[in-house]
Coordinates of C-alpha atoms in Angstrom, one line a residue:
X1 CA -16.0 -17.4 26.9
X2 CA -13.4 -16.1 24.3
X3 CA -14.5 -14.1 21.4
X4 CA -12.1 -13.1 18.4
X5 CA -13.8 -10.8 16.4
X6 CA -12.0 -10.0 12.9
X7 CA -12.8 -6.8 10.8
X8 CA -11.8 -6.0 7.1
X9 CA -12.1 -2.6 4.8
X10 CA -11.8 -2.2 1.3
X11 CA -11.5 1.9 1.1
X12 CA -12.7 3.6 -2.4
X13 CA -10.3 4.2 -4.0
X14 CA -10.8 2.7 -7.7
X15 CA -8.2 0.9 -9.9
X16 CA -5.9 0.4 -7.0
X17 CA -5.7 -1.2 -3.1
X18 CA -5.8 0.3 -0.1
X19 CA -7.5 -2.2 2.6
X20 CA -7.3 -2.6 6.5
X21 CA -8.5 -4.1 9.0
X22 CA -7.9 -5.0 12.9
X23 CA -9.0 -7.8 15.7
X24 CA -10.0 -7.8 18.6
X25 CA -9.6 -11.1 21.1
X26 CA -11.6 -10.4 24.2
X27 CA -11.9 -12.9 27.3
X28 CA -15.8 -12.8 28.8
X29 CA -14.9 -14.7 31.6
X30 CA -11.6 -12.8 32.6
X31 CA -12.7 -9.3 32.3
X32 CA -9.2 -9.3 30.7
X33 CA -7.6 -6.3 28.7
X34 CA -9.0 -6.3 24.9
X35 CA -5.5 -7.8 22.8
X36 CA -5.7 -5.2 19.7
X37 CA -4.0 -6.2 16.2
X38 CA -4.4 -3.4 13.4
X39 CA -2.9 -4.2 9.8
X40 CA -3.1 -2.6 6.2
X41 CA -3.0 -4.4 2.9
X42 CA -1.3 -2.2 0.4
X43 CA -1.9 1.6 0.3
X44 CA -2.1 3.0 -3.5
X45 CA -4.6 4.1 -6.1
X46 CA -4.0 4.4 -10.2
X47 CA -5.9 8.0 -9.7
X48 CA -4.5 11.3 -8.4
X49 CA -3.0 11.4 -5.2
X50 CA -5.1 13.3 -3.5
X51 CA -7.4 10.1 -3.6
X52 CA -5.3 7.6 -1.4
X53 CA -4.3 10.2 1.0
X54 CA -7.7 10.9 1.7
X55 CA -8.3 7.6 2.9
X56 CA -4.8 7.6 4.7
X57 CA -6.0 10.7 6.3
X58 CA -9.4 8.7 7.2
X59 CA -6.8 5.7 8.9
X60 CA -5.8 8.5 11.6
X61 CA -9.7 9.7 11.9
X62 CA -10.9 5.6 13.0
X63 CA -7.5 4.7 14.5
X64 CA -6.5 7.3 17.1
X65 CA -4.0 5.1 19.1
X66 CA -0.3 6.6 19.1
X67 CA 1.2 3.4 18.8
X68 CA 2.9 1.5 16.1
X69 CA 0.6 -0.5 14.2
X70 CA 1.0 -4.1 13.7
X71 CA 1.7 -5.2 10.5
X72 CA 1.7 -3.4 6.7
X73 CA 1.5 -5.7 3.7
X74 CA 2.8 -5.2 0.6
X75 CA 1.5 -7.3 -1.9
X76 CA 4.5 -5.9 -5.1
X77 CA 5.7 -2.7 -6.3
X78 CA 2.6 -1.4 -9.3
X79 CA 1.9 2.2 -8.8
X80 CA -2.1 1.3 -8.0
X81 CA -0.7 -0.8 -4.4
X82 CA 2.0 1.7 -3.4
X83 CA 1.2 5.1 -4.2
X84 CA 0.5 6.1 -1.6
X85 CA 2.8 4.4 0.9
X86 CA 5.1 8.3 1.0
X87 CA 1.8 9.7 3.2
X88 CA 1.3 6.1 5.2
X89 CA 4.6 5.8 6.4
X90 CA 5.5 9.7 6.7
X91 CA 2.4 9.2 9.8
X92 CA 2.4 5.6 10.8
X93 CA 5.7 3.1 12.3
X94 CA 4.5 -0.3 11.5
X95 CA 5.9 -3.1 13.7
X96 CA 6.2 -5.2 10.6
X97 CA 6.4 -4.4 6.8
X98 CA 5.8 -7.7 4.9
X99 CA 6.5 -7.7 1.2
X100 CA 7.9 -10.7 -1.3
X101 CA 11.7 -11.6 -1.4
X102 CA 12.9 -9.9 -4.8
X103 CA 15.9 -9.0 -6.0
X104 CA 16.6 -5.9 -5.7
X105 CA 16.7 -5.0 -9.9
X106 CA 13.6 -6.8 -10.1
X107 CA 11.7 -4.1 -7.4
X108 CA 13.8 -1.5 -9.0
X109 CA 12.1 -2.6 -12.7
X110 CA 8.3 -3.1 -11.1
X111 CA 8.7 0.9 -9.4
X112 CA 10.2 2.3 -12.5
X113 CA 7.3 1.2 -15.1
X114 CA 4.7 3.5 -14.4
X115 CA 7.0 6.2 -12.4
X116 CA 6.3 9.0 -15.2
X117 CA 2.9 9.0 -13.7
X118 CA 3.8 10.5 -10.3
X119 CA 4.5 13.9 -9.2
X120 CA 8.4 13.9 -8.9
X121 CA 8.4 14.4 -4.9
X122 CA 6.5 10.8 -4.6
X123 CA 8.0 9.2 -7.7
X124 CA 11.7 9.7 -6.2
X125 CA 10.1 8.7 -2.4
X126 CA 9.0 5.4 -4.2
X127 CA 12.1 4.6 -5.8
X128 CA 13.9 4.8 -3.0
X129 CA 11.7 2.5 -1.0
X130 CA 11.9 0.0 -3.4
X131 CA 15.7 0.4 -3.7
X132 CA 16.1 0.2 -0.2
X133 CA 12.9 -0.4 1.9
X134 CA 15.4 -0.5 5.3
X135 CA 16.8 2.4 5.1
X136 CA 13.6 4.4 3.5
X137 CA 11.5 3.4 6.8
X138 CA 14.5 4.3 8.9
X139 CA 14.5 7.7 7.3
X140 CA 11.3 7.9 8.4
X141 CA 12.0 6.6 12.1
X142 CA 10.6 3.8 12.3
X143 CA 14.3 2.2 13.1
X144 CA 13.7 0.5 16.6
X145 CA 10.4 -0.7 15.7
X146 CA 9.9 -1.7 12.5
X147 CA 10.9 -4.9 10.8
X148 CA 11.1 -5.6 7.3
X149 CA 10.0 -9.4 6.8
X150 CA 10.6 -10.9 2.9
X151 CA 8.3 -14.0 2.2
X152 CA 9.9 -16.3 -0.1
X153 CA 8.2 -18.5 -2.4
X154 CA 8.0 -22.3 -1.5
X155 CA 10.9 -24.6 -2.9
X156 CA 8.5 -27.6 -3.1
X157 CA 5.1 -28.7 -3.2
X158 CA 5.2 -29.8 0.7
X159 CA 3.7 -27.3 2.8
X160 CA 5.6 -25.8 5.5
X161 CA 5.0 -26.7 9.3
X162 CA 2.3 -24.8 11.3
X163 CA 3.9 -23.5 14.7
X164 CA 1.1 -22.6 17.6
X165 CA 3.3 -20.0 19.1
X166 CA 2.1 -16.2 19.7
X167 CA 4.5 -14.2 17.2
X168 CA 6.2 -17.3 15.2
X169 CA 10.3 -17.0 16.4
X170 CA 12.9 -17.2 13.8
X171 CA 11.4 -18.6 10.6
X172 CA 14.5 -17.9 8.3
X173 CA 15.3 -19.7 5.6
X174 CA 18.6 -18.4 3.9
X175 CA 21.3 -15.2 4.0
X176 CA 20.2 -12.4 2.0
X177 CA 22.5 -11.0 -0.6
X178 CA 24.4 -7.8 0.8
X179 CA 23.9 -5.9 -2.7
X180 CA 20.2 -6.7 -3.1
X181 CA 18.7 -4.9 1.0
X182 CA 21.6 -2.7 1.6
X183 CA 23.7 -2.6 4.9
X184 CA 21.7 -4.9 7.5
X185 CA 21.3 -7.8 5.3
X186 CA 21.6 -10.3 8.1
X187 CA 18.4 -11.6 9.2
X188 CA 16.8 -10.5 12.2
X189 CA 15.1 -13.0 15.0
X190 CA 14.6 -9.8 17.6
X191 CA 11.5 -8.7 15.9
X192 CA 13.2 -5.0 16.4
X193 CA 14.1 -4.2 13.2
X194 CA 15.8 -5.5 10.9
X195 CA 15.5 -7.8 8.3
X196 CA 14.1 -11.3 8.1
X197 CA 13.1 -13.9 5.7
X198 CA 10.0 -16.4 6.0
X199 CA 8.7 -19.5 4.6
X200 CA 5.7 -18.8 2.2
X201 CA 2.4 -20.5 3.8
X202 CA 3.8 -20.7 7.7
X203 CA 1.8 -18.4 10.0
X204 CA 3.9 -14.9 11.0
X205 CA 1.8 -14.7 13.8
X206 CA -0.4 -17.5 15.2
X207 CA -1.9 -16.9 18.8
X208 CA -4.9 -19.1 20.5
X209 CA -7.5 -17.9 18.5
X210 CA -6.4 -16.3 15.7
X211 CA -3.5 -16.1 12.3
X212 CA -1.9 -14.7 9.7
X213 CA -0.7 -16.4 7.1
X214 CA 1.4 -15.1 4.1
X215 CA 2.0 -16.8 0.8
X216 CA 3.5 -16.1 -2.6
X217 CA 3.2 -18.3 -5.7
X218 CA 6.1 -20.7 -6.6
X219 CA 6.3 -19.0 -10.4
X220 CA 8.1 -16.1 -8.3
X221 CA 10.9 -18.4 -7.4
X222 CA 12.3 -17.8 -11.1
X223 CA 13.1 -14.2 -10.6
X224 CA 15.6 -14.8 -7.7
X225 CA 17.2 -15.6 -11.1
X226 CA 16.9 -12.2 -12.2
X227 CA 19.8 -10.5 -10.3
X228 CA 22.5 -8.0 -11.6
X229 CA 26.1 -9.4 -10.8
X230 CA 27.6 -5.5 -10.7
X231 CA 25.3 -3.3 -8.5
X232 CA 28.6 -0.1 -9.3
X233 CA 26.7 1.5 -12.3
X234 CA 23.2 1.2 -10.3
X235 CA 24.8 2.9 -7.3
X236 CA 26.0 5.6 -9.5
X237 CA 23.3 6.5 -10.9
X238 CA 21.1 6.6 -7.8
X239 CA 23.3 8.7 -6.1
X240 CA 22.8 10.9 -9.2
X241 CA 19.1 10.8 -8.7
X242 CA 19.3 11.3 -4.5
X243 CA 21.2 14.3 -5.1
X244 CA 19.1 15.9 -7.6
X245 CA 16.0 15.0 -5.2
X246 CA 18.1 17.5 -2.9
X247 CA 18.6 20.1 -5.4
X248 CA 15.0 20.2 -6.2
X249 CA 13.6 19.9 -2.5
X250 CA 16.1 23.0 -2.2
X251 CA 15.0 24.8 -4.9
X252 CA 11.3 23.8 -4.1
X253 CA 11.9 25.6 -0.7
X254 CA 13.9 28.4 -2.4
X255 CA 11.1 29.2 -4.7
X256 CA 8.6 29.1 -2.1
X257 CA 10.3 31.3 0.2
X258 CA 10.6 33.3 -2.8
X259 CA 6.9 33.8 -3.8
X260 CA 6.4 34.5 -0.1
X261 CA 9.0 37.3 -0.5
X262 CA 6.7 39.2 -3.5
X263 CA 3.7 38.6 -1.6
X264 CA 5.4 40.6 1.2
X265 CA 6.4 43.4 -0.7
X266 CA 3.4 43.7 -2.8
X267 CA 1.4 44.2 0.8
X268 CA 4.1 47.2 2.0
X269 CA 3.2 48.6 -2.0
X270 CA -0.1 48.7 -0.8
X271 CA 1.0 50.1 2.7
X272 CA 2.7 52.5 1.5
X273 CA 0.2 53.7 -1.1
X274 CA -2.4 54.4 1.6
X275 CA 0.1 56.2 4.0
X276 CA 0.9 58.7 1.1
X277 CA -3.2 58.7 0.5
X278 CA -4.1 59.5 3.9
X279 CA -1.3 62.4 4.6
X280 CA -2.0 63.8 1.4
X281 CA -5.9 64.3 2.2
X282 CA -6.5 67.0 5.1
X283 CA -9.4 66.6 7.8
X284 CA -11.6 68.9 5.8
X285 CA -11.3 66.6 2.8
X286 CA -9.1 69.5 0.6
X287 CA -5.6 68.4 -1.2
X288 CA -2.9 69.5 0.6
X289 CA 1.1 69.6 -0.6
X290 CA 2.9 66.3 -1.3
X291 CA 4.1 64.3 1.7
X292 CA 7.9 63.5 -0.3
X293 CA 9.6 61.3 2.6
X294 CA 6.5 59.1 2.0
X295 CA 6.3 59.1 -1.4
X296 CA 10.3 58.0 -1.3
X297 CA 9.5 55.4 0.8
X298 CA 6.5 54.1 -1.9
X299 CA 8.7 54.7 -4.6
X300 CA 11.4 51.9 -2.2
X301 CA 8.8 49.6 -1.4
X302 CA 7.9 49.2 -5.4
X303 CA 11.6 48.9 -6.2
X304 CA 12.0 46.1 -3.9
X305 CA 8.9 44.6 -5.6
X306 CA 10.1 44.5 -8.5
X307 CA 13.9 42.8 -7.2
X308 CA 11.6 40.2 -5.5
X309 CA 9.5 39.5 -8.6
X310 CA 13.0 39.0 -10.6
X311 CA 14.4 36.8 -7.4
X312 CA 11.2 34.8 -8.2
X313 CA 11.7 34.2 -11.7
X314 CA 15.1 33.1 -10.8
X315 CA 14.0 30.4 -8.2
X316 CA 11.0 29.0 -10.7
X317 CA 14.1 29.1 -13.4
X318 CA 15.5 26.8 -10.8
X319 CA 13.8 24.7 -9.8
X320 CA 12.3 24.1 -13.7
X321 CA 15.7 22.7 -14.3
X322 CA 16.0 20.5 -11.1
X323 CA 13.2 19.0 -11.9
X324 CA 14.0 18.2 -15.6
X325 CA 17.1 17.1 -14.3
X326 CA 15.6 14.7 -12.0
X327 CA 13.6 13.6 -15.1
X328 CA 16.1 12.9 -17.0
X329 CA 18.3 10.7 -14.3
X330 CA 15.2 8.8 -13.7
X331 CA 14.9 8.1 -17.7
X332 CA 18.6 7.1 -17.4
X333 CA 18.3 4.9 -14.3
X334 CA 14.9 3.1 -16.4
X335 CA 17.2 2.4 -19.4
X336 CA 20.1 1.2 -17.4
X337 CA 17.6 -1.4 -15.2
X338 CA 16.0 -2.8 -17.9
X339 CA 19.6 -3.3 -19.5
X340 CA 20.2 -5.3 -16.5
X341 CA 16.9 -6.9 -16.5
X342 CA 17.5 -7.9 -20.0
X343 CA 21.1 -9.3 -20.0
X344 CA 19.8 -11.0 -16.4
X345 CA 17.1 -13.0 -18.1
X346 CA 19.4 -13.9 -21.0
X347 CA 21.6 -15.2 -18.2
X348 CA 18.8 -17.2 -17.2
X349 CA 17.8 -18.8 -20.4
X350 CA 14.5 -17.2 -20.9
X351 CA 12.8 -17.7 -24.3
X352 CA 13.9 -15.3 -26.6
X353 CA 10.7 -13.7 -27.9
X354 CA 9.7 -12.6 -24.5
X355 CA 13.5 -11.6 -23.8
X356 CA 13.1 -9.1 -26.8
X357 CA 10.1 -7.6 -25.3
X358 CA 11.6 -7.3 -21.9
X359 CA 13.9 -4.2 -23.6
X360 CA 11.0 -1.6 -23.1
X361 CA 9.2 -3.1 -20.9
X362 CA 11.6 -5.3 -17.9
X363 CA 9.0 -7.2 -16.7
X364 CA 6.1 -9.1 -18.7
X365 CA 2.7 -9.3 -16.9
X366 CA 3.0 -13.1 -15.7
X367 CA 6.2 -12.4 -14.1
X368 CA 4.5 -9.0 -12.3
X369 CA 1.5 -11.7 -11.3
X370 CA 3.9 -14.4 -9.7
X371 CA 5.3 -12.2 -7.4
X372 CA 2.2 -10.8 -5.8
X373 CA 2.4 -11.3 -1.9
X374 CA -1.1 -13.2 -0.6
X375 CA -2.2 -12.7 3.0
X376 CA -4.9 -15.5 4.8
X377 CA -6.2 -14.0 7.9
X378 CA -8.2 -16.3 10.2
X379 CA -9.8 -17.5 13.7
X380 CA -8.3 -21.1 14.8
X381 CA -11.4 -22.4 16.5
X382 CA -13.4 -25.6 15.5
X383 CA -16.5 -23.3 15.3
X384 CA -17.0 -21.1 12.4
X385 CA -18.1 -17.5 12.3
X386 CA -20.7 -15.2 11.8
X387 CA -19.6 -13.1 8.9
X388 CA -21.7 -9.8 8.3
X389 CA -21.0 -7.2 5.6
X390 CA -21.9 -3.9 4.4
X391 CA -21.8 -1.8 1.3
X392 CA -21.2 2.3 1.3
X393 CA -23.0 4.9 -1.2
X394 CA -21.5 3.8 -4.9
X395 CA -21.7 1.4 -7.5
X396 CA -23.0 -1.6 -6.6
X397 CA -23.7 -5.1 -9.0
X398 CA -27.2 -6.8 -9.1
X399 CA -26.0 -9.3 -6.8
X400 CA -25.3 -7.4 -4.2
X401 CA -28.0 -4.9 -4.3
X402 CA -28.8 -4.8 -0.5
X403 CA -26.9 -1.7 1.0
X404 CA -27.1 -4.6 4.4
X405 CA -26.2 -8.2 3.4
X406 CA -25.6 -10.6 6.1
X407 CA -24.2 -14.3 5.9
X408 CA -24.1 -17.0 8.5
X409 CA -21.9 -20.2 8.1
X410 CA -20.5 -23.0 10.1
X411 CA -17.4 -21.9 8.2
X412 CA -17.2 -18.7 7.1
X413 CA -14.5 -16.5 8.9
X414 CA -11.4 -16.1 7.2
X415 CA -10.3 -13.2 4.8
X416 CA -8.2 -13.9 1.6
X417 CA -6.0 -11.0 -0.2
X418 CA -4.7 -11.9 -2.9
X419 CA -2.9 -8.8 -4.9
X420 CA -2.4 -8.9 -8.8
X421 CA -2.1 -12.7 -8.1
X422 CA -2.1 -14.8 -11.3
X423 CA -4.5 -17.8 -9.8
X424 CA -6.0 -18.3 -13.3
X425 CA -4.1 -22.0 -14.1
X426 CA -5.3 -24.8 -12.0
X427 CA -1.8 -25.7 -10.8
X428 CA -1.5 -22.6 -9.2
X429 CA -4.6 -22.4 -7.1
X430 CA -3.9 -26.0 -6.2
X431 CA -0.8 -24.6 -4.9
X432 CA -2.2 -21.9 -3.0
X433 CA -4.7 -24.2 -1.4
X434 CA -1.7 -27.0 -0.6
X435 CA 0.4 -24.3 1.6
X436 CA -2.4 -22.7 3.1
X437 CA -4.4 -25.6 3.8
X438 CA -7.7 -27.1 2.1
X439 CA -9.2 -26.3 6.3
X440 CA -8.3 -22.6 5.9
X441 CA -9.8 -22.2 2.4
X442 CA -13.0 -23.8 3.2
X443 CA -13.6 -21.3 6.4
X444 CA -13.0 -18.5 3.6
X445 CA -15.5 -15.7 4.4
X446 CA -14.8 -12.5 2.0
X447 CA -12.0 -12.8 -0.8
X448 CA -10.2 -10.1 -2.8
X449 CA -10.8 -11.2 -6.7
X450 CA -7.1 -11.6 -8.2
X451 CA -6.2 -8.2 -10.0
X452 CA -9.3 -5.8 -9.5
X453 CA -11.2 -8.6 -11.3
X454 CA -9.0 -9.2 -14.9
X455 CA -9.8 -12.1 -16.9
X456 CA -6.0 -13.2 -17.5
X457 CA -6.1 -13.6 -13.5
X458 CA -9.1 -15.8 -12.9
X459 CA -11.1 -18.5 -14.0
X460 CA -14.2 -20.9 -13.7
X461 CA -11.4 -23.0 -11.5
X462 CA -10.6 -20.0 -9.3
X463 CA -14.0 -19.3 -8.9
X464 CA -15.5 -22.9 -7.5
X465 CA -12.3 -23.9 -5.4
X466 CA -12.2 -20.1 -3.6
X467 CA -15.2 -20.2 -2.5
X468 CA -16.1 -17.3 -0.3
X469 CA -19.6 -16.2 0.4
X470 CA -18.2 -11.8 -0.3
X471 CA -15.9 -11.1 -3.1
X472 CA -14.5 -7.9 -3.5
X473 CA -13.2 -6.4 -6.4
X474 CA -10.9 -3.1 -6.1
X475 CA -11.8 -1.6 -9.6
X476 CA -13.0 1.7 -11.6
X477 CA -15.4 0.1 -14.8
X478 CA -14.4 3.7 -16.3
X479 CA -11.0 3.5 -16.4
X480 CA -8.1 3.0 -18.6
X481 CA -7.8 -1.2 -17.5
X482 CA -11.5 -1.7 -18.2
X483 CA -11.5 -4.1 -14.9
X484 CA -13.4 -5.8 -13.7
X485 CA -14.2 -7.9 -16.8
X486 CA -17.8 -8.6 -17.3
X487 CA -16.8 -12.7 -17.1
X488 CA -15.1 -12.4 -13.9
X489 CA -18.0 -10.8 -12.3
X490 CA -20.4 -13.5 -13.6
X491 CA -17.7 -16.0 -12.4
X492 CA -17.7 -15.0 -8.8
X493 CA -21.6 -14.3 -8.8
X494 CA -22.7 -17.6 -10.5
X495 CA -22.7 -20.2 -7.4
X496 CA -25.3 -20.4 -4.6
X497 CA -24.5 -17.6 -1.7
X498 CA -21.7 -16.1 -3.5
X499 CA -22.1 -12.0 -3.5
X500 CA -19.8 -9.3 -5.6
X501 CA -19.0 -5.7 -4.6
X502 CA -16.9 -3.2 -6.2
X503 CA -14.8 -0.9 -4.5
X504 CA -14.7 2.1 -6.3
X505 CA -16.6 4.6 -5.2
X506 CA -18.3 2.1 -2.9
X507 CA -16.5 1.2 0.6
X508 CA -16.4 -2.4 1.6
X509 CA -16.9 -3.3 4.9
X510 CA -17.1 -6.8 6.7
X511 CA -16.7 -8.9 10.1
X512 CA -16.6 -12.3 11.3
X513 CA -17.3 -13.1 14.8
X514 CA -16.1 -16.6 16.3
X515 CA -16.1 -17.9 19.6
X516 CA -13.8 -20.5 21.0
X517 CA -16.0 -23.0 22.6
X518 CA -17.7 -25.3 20.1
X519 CA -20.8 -25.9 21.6
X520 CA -21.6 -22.8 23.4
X521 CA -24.5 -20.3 21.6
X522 CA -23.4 -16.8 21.1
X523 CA -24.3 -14.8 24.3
X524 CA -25.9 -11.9 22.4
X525 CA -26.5 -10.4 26.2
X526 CA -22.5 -10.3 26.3
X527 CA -21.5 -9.6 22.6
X528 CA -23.9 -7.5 21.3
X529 CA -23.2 -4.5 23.6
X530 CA -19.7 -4.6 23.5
X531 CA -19.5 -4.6 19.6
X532 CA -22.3 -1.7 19.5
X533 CA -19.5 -0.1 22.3
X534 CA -16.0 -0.5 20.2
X535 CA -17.8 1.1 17.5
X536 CA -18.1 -2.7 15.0
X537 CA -22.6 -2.6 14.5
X538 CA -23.8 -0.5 11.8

């Protein structure tokens, strides 16, 4: 018998995202090797960042292999989904890195909006990602492994074809501009690194017994649109902005080495001090003369304080105006991209009154929504799953009040991020439902509510044609956003079976188990054990 057993994690980390998961495919009747796939689903938190690297730092507590993980999503480029992607990818190499096909002024405009709110180390680490996500995950050596794969959105209504191939070949669908990913802008069909474009709604991967499936909406189509035709004054200015993030990683080492420097000398002070102390005192506890070559050699270590006190103030001098520097090219490069953004989306005829606001703002909410990258993940069996779940210490809704909740479903199986995803208009779930299939959504299991649970992202529609028995808002109620709203909640609570959870301070945590034979009962002799072993019973 063949088992798939699917795992998902929504970490506590408030208004933000940071979710993971792995599978395991095991053979009963083989006594085959385990086939492992890990993945994470955006990695940021709109909190300090001490938050999201705590649960990064968790990842390497529960995942102890060395080798690359599988696959990292990206769903788009808001501070509270990336964030924290500096610490992930400074420890991890991902095999794959999906995110949605943008141009590059467009990632450029999403990064920029709430940079201000980072420390300047990670605000500069995420702009350069964005600018370039190649040749950031190069720099951090993941060159011969990873590959970055952009998901366009569909061109029609037609869903694409479903390939049953382990690791779906070359699934490109056109050239990449040069100015838009850098150097290698040639797609790649290696699957070692690279570049490579994919049809929304066809399965990356697709093996015997198990998928994954990206999609984004067709509304992201229009800001393909939304290109700059001279890339010169961007390159400029982020050459500007690279080389002041050397200056002040300089001077950040400078000043440290520095305040190392007075700590030094202010311990050979104290040295000193107690040489002169001790010779001065004889055994019988009497004053004696003055030892002079010691006090000369107190009276040197104090001057030297005092020059590395002054070489101190020097270096925080320094690096005070390295960092307002870097400030203030990152306040020019924001002026200079919405510029662009602006004169772009006159280019492309966009109504006037939103053009206006695009000025101080580059990209309006809807067009932030459309480009959110969804992820179905899946078993391919005729048999549904068992699908348990459980809830950490934290907030918890009415509905979900049971710190053990289990459900049980012919179809229940399948897990269903969906971002900052606008699925509020009918058209658009009915799209999202076309290209993944009617078969997939019905086998739904636990669903991440569109946009930590905001009314302008959801509706009654959403709410009845997504069904999933566990859904799985990634929210703080006390913070600035107010999410989730109080209608959502009652949205996704008010049909029979359906359960709510908030990830905040509250962990997430969920499984399906499906096997591959449709008739056979679960072997609990068999299963049981060997979930309890690999660590998956609570």
């Amino acid at each position: 018998m063949k088992m798939v057993v699917s795992r998902i994690e929504f970490r506590p980390v408030g208004q933000g995202a940071f979710i993971r998961g792995q599978v395991k495919i095991k053979d009963f009747a083989s006594q085959g090797p385990i086939k492992h796939f890990r993945w994470v689903y955006d990695c940021g938190a709109d909190a300090k960042k001490e938050i999201i690297d705590a649960s990064v730092h968790d990842l390497a507590t529960d995942w102890t292999t060395k080798e690359a993980l599988d696959v990292l999503v990206i769903s788009h480029f808001d501070k509270d989904h990336i964030s924290g992607l500096p610490t992930l990818l400074t420890r991890y190499k991902f095999r794959r890195i999906l995110m949605p096909h943008l141009p590059r002024l467009v990632r450029l405009c999403a990064v920029l909006e709430h940079l201000a709110e980072e420390n300047m180390t990670r605000a500069v680490e995420l702009l350069d990602f964005a600018d370039d996500p190649l040749r950031y995950v190069n720099r951090m050596g993941g060159d011969d492994v990873t590959q970055i794969v952009l998901v366009d959105a569909p061109e029609s209504q037609e869903p694409p074809g479903q390939e049953e191939s382990d690791d779906v070949g070359d699934n490109t669908t056109t050239a990449l501009p040069e100015s838009d990913y850098g150097e290698q802008t040639r797609p790649d069909t290696t699957g070692k690194g690279g570049l490579r474009l994919i049809s929304s709604g066809r399965p990356l991967i697709r093996t015997e017994m198990w998928e994954l499936v990206p999609y984004v909406d067709a509304a992201a189509r229009t800001l393909l649109n939304f290109a700059t035709q001279d890339h010169s004054e961007l390159e400029s200015k982020l050459k500007d902005i690279w080389q002041a993030r050397d200056d002040f990683n300089e001077a950040t080492e400078n000043a440290r080495a520095a305040d190392d420097s007075v700590k030094q000398a202010q311990n050979d002070v104290v040295a000193a001090k107690k040489e002169v102390a001790d010779a001065e005192l004889s055994k019988d506890g009497v004053f004696i003369n003055v030892n002079l070559p010691l006090r000369q050699q107190q009276k040197v270590m104090e001057a030297l304080l005092v020059e590395e006190n002054e070489a101190l103030k020097a270096a925080k001098k320094t690096l005070g105006e390295t960092k307002k520097k870097m400030e203030r090219e990152i306040g020019q490069l924001k002026t200079l991209v919405y510029a662009k953004m602006h004169k772009a989306k006159k280019r492309a005829q966009r109504p006037s009154r939103e053009a206006a606001l695009d000025r101080k703002r580059g990209l309006t909410a809807e067009e932030k929504n459309a480009i959110s990258l969804m992820i179905y993940m899946g078993a391919i069996t005729e048999r549904g799953g068992l699908t348990c779940a459980k809830v950490g210490a934290g907030y918890v809704y009415d509905s979900f009040a049971s710190p053990n909740l289990y459900h049980e479903g012919i179809n229940g199986d399948g897990f269903l991020l969906t971002g900052d995803a606008g699925l509020r208009d009918a058209e658009a779930v009915d799209q999202l439902m076309t290209h993944l299939t009617r078969n997939r959504i019905k086998r739904l299991a636990v669903l991440q509510v569109p946009h930590h649970g905001s009314k302008n992202n959801s509706s009654q529609y959403t709410a009845s044609k997504l069904f999933a028995p566990f859904n799985v808002m990634n929210a703080n109620p006390f913070g600035r956003y107010g999410h989730p709203h109080e209608e959502v909640v009652k949205l996704f609570s008010g049909y029979p079976h359906k359960q709510v959870s908030l990830a905040n301070a509250r962990a997430f945590d969920a499984f399906s188990v499906v096997t591959a034979e449709t008739t056979a009962n679960y072997p609990h002799e068999e299963v049981l054990p060997w979930l309890w072993e690999e660590g998956w019973l609570w």
